[in-house]
Coordinates of C-alpha atoms in Angstrom, one line a residue:
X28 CA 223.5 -89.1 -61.5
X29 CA 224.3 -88.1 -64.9
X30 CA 226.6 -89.9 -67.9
X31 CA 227.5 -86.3 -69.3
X32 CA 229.9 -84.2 -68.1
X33 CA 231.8 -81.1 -68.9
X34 CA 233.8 -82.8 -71.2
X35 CA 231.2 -84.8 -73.2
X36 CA 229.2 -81.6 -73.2
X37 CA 231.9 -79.2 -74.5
X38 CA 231.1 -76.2 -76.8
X39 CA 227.0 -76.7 -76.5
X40 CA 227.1 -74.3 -73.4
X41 CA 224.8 -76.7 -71.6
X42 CA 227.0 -76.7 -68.2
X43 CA 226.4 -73.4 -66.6
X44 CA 226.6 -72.2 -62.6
X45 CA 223.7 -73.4 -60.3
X46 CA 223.3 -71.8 -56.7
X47 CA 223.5 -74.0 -54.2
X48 CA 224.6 -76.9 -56.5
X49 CA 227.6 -78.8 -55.6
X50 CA 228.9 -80.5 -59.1
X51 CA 231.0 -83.7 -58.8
X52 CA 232.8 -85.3 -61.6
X53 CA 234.6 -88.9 -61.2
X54 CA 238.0 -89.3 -62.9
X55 CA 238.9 -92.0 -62.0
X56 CA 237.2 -94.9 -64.0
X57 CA 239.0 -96.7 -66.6
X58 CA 237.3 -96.7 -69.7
X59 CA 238.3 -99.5 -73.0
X60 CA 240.4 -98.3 -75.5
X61 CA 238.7 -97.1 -78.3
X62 CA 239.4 -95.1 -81.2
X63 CA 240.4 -92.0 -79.9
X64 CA 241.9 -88.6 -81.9
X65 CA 243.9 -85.8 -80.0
X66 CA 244.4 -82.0 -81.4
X67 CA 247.4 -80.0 -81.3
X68 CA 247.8 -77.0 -79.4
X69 CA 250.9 -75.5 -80.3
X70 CA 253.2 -72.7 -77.9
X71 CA 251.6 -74.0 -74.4
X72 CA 251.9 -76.7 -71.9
X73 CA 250.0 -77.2 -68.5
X74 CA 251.9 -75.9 -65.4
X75 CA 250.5 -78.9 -63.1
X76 CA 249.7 -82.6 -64.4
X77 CA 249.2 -86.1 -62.5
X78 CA 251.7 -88.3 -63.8
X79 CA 255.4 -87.6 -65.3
X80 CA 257.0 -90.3 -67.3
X81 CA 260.7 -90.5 -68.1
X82 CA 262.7 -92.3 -71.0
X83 CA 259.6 -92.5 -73.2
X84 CA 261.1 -93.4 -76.8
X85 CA 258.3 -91.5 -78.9
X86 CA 255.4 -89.1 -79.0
X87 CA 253.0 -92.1 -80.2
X88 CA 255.0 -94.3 -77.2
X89 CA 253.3 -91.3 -74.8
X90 CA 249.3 -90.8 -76.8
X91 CA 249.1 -94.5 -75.7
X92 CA 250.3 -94.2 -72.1
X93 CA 247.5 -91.8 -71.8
X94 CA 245.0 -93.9 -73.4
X95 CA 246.2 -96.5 -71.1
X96 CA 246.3 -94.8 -67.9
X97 CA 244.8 -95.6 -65.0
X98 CA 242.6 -92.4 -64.5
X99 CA 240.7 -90.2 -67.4
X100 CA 243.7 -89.1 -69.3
X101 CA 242.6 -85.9 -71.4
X102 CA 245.9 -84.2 -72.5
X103 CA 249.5 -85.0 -73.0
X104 CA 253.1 -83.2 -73.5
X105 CA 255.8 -84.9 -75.0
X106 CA 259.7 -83.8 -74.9
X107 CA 258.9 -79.8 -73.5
X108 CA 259.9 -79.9 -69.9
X109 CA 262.7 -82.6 -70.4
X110 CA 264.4 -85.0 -72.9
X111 CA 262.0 -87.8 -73.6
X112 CA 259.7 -86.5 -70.9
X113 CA 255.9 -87.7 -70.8
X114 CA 253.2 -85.7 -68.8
X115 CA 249.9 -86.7 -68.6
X116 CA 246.4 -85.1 -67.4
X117 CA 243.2 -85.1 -66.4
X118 CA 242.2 -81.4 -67.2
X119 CA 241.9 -79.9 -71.0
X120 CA 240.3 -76.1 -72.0
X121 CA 236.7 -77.5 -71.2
X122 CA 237.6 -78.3 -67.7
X123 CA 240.0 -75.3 -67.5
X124 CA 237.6 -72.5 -67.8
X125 CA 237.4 -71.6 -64.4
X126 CA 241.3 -71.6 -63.7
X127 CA 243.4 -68.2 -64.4
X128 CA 246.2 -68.9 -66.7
X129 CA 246.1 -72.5 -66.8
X130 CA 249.0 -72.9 -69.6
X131 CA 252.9 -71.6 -69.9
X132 CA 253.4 -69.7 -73.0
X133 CA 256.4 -72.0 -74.1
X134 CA 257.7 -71.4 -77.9
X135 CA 257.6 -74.5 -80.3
X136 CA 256.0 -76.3 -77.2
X137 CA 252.6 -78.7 -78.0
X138 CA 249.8 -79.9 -75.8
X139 CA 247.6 -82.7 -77.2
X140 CA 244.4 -82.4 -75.7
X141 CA 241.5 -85.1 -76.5
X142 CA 239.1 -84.1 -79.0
X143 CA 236.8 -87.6 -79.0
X144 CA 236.7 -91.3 -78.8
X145 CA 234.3 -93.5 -80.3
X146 CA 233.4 -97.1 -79.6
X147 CA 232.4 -99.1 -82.5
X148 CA 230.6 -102.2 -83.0
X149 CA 229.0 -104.6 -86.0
X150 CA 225.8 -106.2 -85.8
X151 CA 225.9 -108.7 -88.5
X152 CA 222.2 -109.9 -89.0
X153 CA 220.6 -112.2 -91.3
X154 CA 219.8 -109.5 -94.4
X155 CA 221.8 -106.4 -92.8
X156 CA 225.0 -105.6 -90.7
X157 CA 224.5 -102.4 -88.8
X158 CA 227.6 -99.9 -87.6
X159 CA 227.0 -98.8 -84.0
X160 CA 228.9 -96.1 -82.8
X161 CA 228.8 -94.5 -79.0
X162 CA 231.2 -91.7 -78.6
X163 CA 232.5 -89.8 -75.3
X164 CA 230.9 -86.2 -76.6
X165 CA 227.9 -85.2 -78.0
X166 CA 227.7 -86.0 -81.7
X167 CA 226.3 -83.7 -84.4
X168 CA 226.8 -84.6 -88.0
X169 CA 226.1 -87.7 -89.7
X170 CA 227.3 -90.8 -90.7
X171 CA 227.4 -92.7 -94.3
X172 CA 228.8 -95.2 -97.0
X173 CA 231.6 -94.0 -98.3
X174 CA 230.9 -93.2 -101.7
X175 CA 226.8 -92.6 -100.8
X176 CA 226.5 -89.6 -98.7
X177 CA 222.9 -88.7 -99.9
X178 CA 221.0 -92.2 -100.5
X179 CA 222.3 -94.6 -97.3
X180 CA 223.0 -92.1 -94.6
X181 CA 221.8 -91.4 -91.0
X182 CA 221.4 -87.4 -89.3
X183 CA 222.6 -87.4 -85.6
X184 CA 221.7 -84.6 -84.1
X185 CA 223.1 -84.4 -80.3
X186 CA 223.6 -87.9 -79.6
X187 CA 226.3 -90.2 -77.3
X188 CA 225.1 -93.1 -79.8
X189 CA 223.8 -93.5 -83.2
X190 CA 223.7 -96.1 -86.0
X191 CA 224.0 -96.9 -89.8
X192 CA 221.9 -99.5 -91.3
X193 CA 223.5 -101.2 -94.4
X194 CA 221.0 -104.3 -96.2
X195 CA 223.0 -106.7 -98.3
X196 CA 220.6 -106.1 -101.0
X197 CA 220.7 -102.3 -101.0
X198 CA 221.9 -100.9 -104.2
X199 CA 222.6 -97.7 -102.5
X200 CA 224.7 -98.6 -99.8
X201 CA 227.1 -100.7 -101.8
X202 CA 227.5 -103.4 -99.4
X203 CA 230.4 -105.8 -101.0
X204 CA 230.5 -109.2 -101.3
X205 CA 233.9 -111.1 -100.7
X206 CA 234.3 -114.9 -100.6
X207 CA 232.2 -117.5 -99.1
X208 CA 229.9 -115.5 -96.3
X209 CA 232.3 -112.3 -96.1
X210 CA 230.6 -108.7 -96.5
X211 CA 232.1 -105.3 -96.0
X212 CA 231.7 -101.8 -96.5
X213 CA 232.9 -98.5 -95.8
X214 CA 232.1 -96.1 -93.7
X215 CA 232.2 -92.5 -92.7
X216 CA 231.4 -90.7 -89.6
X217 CA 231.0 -86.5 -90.5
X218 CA 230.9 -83.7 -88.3
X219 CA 229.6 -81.0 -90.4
X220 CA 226.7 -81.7 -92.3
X221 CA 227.7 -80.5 -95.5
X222 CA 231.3 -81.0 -96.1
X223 CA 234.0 -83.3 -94.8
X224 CA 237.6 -82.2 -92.5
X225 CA 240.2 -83.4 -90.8
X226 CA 237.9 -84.3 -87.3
X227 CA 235.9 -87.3 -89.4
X228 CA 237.0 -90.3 -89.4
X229 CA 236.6 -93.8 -91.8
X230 CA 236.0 -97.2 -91.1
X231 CA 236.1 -100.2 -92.8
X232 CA 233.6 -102.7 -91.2
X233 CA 233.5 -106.5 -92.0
X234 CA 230.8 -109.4 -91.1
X235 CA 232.4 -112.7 -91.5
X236 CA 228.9 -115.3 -91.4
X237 CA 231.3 -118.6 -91.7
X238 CA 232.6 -117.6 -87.9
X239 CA 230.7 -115.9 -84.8
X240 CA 229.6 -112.4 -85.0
X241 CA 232.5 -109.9 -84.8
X242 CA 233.5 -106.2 -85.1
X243 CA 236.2 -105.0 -87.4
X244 CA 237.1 -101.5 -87.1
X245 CA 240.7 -99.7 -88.7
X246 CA 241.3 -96.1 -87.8
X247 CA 242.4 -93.9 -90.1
X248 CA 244.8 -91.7 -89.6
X249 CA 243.4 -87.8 -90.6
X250 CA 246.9 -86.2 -89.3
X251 CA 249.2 -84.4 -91.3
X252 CA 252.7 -85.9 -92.0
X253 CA 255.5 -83.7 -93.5
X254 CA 255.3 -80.8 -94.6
X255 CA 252.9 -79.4 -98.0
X256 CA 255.0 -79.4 -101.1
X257 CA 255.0 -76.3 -102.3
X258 CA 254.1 -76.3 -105.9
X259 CA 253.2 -73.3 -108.1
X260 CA 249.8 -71.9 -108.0
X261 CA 248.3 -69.6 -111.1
X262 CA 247.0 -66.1 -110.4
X263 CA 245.0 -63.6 -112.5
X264 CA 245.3 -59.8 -112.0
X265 CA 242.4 -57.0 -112.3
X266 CA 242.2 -53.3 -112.8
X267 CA 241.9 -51.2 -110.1
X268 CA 243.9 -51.8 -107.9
X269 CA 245.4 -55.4 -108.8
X270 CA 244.3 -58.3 -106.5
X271 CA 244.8 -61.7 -106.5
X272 CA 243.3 -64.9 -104.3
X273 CA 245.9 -67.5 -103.8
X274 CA 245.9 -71.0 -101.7
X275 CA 249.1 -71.2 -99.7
X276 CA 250.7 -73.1 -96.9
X277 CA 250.5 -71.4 -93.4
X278 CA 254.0 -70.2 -94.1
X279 CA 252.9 -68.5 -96.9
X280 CA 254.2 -70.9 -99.8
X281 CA 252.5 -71.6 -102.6
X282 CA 250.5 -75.3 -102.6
X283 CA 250.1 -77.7 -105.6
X284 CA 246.2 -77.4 -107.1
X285 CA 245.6 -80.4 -104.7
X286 CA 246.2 -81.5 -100.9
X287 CA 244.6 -83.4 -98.5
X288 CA 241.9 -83.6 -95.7
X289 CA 243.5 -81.5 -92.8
X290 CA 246.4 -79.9 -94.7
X291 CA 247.1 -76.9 -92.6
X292 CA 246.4 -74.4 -95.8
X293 CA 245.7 -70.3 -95.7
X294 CA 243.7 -68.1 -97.9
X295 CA 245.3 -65.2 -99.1
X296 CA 244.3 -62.0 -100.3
X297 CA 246.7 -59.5 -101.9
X298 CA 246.7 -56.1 -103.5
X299 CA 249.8 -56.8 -105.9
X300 CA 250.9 -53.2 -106.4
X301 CA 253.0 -52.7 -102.9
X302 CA 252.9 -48.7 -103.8
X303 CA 248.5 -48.8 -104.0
X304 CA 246.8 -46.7 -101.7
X305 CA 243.8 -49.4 -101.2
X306 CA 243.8 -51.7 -98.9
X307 CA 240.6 -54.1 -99.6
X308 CA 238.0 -56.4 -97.3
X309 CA 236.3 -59.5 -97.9
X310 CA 232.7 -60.3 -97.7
X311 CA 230.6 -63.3 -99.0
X312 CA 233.0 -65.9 -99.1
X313 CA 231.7 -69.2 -100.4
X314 CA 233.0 -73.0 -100.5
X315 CA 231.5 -74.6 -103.4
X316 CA 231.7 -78.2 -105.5
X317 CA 232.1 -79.3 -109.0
X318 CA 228.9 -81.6 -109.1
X319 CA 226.1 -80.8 -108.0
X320 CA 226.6 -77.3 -106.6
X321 CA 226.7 -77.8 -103.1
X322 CA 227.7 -74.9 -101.3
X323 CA 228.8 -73.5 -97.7
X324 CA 228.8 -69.5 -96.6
X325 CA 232.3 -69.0 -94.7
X326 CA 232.8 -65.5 -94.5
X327 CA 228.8 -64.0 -94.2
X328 CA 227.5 -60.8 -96.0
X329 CA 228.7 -58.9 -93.2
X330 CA 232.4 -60.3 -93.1
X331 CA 232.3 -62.5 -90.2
X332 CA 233.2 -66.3 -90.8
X333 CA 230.1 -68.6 -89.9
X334 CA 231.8 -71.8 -88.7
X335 CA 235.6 -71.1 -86.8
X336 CA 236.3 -74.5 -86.3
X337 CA 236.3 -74.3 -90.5
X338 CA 237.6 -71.5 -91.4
X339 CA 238.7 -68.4 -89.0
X340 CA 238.5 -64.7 -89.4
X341 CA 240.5 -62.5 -91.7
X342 CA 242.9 -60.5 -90.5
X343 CA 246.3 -58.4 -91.7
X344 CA 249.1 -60.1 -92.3
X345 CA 252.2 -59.0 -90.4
X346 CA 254.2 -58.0 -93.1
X347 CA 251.9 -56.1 -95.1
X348 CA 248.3 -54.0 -94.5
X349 CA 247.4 -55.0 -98.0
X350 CA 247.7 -59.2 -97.5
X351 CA 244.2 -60.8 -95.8
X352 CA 245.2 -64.0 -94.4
X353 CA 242.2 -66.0 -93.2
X354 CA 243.8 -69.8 -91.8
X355 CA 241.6 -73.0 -92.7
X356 CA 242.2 -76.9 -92.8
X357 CA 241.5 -78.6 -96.2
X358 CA 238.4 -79.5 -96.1
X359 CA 236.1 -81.4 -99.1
X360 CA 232.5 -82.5 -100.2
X361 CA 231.3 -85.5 -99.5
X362 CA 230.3 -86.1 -103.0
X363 CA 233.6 -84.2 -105.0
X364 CA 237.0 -83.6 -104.8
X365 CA 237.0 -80.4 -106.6
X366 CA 236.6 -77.2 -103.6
X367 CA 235.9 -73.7 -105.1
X368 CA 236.4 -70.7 -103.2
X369 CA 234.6 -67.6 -104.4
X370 CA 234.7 -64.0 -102.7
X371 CA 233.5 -60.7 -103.1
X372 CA 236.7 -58.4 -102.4
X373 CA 236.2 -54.4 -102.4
X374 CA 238.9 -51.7 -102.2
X375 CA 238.9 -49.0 -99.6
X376 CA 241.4 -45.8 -99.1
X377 CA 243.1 -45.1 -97.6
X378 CA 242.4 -47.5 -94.6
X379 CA 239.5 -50.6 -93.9
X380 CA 237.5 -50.6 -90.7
X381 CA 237.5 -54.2 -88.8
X382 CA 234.0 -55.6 -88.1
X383 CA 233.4 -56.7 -84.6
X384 CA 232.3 -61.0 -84.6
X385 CA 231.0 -62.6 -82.0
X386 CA 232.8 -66.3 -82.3
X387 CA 232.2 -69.4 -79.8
X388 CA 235.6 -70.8 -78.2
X389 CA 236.0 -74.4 -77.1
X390 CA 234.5 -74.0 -73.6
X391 CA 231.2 -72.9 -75.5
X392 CA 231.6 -69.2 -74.7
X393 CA 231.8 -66.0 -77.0
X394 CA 234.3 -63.9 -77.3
X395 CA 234.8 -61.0 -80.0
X396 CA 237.6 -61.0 -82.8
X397 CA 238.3 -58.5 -85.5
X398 CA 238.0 -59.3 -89.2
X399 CA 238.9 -57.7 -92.5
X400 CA 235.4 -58.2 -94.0
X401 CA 232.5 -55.8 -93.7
X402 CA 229.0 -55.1 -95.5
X403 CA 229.7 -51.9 -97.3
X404 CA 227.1 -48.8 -97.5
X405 CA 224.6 -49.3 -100.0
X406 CA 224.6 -46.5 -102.8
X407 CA 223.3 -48.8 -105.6
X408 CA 222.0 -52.5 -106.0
X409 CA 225.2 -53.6 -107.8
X410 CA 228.9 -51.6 -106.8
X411 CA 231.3 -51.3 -109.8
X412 CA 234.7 -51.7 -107.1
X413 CA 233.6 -55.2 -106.0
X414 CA 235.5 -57.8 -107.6
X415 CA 234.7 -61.7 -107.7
X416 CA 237.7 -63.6 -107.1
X417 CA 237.6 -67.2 -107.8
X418 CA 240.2 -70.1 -107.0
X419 CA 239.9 -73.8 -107.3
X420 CA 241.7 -76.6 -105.3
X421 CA 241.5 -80.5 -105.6
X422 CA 241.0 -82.0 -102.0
X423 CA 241.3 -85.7 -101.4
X424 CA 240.4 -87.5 -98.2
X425 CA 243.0 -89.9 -96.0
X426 CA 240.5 -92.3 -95.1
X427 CA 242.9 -95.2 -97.1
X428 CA 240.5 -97.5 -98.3
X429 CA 241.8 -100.8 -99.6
X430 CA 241.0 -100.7 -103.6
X431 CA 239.2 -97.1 -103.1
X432 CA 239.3 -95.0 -106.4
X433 CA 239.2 -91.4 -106.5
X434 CA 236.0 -90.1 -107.6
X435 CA 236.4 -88.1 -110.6
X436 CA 234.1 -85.1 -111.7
X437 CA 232.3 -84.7 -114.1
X438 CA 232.4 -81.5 -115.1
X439 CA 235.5 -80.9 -117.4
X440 CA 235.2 -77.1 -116.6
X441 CA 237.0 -78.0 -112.9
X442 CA 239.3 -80.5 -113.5
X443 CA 239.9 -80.2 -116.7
X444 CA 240.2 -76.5 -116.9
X445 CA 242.6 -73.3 -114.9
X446 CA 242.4 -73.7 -111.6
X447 CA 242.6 -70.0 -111.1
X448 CA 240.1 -67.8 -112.8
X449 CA 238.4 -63.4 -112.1
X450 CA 235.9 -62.4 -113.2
X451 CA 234.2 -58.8 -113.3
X452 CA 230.4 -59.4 -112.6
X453 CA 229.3 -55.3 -111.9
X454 CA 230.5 -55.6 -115.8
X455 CA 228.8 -58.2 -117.4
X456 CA 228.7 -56.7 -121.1
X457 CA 232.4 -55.5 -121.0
X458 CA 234.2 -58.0 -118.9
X459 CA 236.9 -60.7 -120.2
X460 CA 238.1 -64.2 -118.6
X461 CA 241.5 -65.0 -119.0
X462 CA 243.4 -68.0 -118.5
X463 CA 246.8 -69.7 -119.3
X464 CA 245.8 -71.1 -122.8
X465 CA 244.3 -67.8 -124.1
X466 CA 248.1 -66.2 -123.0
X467 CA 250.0 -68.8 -125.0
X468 CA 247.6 -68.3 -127.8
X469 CA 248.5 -64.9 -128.2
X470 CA 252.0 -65.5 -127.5
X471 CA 252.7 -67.6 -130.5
X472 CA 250.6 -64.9 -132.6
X473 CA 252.7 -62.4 -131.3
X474 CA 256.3 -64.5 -132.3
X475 CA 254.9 -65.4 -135.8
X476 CA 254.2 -62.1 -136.9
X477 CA 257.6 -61.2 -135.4
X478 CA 259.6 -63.6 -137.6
X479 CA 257.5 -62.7 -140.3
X480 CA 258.9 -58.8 -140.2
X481 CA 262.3 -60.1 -139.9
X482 CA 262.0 -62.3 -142.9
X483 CA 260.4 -60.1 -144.5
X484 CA 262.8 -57.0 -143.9
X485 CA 265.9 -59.4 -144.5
X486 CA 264.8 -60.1 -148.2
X487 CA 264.5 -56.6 -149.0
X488 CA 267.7 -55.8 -147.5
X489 CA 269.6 -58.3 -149.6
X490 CA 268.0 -57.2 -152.8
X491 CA 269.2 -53.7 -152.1
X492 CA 272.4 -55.0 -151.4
X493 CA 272.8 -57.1 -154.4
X494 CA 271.4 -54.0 -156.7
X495 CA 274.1 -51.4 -155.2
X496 CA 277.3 -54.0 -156.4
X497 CA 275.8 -54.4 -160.0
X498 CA 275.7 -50.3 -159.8
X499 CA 278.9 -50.0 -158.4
X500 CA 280.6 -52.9 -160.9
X501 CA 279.6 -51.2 -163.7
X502 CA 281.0 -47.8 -162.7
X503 CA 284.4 -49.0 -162.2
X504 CA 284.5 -50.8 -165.6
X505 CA 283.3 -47.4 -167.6
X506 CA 286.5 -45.1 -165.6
X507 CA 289.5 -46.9 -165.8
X508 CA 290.9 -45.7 -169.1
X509 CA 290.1 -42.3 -168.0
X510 CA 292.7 -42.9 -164.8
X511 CA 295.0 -44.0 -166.9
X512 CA 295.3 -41.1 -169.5
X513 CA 295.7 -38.9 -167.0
X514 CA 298.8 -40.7 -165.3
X515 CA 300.5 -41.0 -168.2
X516 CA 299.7 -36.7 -169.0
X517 CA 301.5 -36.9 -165.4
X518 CA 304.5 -38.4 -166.6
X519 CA 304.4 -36.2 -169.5
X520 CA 304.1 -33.3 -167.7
X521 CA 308.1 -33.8 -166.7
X522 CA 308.1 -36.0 -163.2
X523 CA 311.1 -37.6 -162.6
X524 CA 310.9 -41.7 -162.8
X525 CA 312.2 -42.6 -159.7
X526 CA 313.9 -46.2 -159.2

């Protein structure tokens, strides 16, 4: 008898074969409902379910029939096999892994499959209330107070339940005081240790000490609604051959310099010059903050990403061999909104080799992908072809707080300065940093001196002008009487008036 199963073990590669073991899994309990989050899978549907449900009004109407159902619901179509049409099963990819082709390849076609659920309860206790959480798979991450993420915070390291312990009287944890007998206090529950995406999730949790002990709990929703805006994004250009780092949508649209926890964004790499024989590979691709330089490796040394479920590989884009799309959900730091991404990019010609990387699927297993970064030959400690590309976003989280402010930084530098920015590091002595202000600078430079050779050319025109009519004045006054002596000697000579 176990309470795991393939499901609450998924990705840790803990459920294996066993000769002569018979492994039986029961499906058929009916668990509470609890605060439950679903991915999407987009272009495939299951070929079998257990139940089919007709004239259901709305996707939403069809997540909570399988919340509700009366066996384990783990996945859910909605509207791909028939107007309005619900399906609902049991199975997902971790239970799949053993089935050949599970899934019909169905175009604009989604499967919601569920990620987690979490049960969450308050203990409100004489100096203290205390968040208890039990989710349905193994939890590694951590959870906080929003707004604390290094002083009142609890590691969980493999665990189907963990806790927070908040004391009234704890500066750190910023427990608040409302009314007569009311505290509350927000809280976060992170998956990745170091920064914060679209699988966390927020709670706001309430101890009322006038009534009996009671749990409040709000889910917030981390999904994305609408499409991004696109917005402009600024670029900067260096030599040799011209490449630019750019945040864009997945379409390839250019973003505003913000967006949200779980925007679907893409990092782009591009060789501007469509006629350059380089093509160029990534390598040493870093997330960074604007506080307290806090940091996280995505692309390694040898051009393979670290984390997937962060950021994927890169890989050529379809319309050109000189684009490096690498797809990513906005993601922030626990303690910033500002994200930094910084990259070492080097040319190649006429073609860039692919490095094999080993990365883990959802059923825990490896599999190898390509990706358009790679740890080039060493012929010196520092190459002149690399370039440092450098491109800021502003990332705000969808927890929805009541009364939450957004947490400014501090450093003017990020928020305050471009939010695109290259630099040159194999040149430290010789290389320049350019940005928007420094461009309109010289642009008003360049007009004034302009005008002033225009003015300047006009004046001398107009007193050249104004010295060739005095000349030409005083000519005409000095000749006349000679033009008339010598019509009258005409006259004289024996012309005929004429009348």
């Amino acid at each position: 008898m176990s309470d795991m199963d393939r499901l609450t073990v998924a990705g840790t590669g803990a459920f294996g074969p066993a000769a002569g073991a018979d492994y039986l899994e029961n499906n058929c309990v009916e668990e509470p409902v609890k605060l439950c989050e679903f991915k999407k899978m987009s272009g495939r549907v299951l070929k079998t379910v257990d139940s089919v449900y007709q004239e259901v009004d709305s996707v939403e109407e069809c997540r909570e029939l399988c919340l509700n159902s009366p066996f384990r619901c783990h996945s859910y179509d909605y509207g791909d096999t028939g107007e309005s049409v619900c399906r609902l099963s049991h199975h997902s990819r971790a239970t799949l892994v053993d089935i050949q082709e599970p899934y019909l390849a169905v175009p604009e076609s989604s499967t919601y499959e569920l990620s987690s659920c979490y049960n969450v309860s308050i203990d409100c206790r004489s100096g203290d209330m205390v968040a208890k959480i039990k989710t349905s798979r193994l939890f590694t991450g951590k959870i906080y107070a929003k707004g604390s993420p290094n002083s009142c915070v609890q590691d969980v390291t493999g665990s189907l339940e963990f806790e927070l312990q908040m004391a009234y009287d704890d500066v750190e944890c910023n427990v608040k005081h409302q009314g007569l007998g009311k505290y509350l206090n927000d809280v976060v529950i992170q998956h990745h240790d170091t920064i914060v995406t679209s699988s966390d999730l927020g709670l706001a949790v309430t101890c009322q000490y006038d009534l009996t002990n009671k749990s409040v709990a709000n889910e917030v929703d981390l999904g994305v609604h609408g499409e991004v805006r696109p917005a402009l994004t600024e670029e900067v250009i260096v030599d040799s051959p011209n490449v630019a780092m750019k945040i864009t949508d997945r379409r390839g649209s250019d973003v505003l310099p913000s967006a949200e926890v779980g925007d679907p964004l893409a990092l782009r790499f591009e060789i501007l010059d469509k006629d350059s024989p380089y093509e160029i590979f990534v390598r040493e691709l870093v997330a960074m903050d604007g506080v307290d330089s806090a940091e996280i490796v995505l692309i390694d040394s040898d051009g393979c990403p670290t984390d997937h479920f962060i950021m994927g590989p890169l890989y050529k884009s379809a319309e050109s061999g000189k684009v490096l799309l690498s797809y990513f959900d906005a993601f922030k730091f626990p303690s910033s909104e500002v994200v930094q991404f910084r990259a070492l990019v080097t040319p190649c010609m006429p073609t860039c080799d692919p490095v094999q990387c080993d990365t883990e699927d959802a059923s825990g297993e490896l599999r190898s992908v390509n990706s358009f970064g790679k740890r080039r030959r060493r012929r010196s400690s520092s190459s002149r072809e690399d370039l440092l590309l450098v491109q800021t976003i502003q990332i705000t989280d969808k927890f929805g707080f009541n009364g939450a402010k957004p947490r400014h930084n501090s450093s003017a530098d990020f928020l305050g300065g471009e939010p695109s920015t290259v630099y040159m590091p194999s040149q430290p002595d010789t290389g320049f940093c350019l940005n928007l202000a420094g461009v309109i600078i010289a642009g008003v430079v360049f007009i004034a001196v302009q005008l002033a050779v225009v003015v300047a050319w006009t004046v001398v025109w107009q007193r050249k002008r104004s010295g060739s009519k005095l000349y030409s004045d005083g000519t005409s006054s000095i000749s006349a009487p000679g033009r008339t002596d010598s019509l009258c000697k005409i006259y004289e000579a024996g012309y005929a008036r004429r009348f």
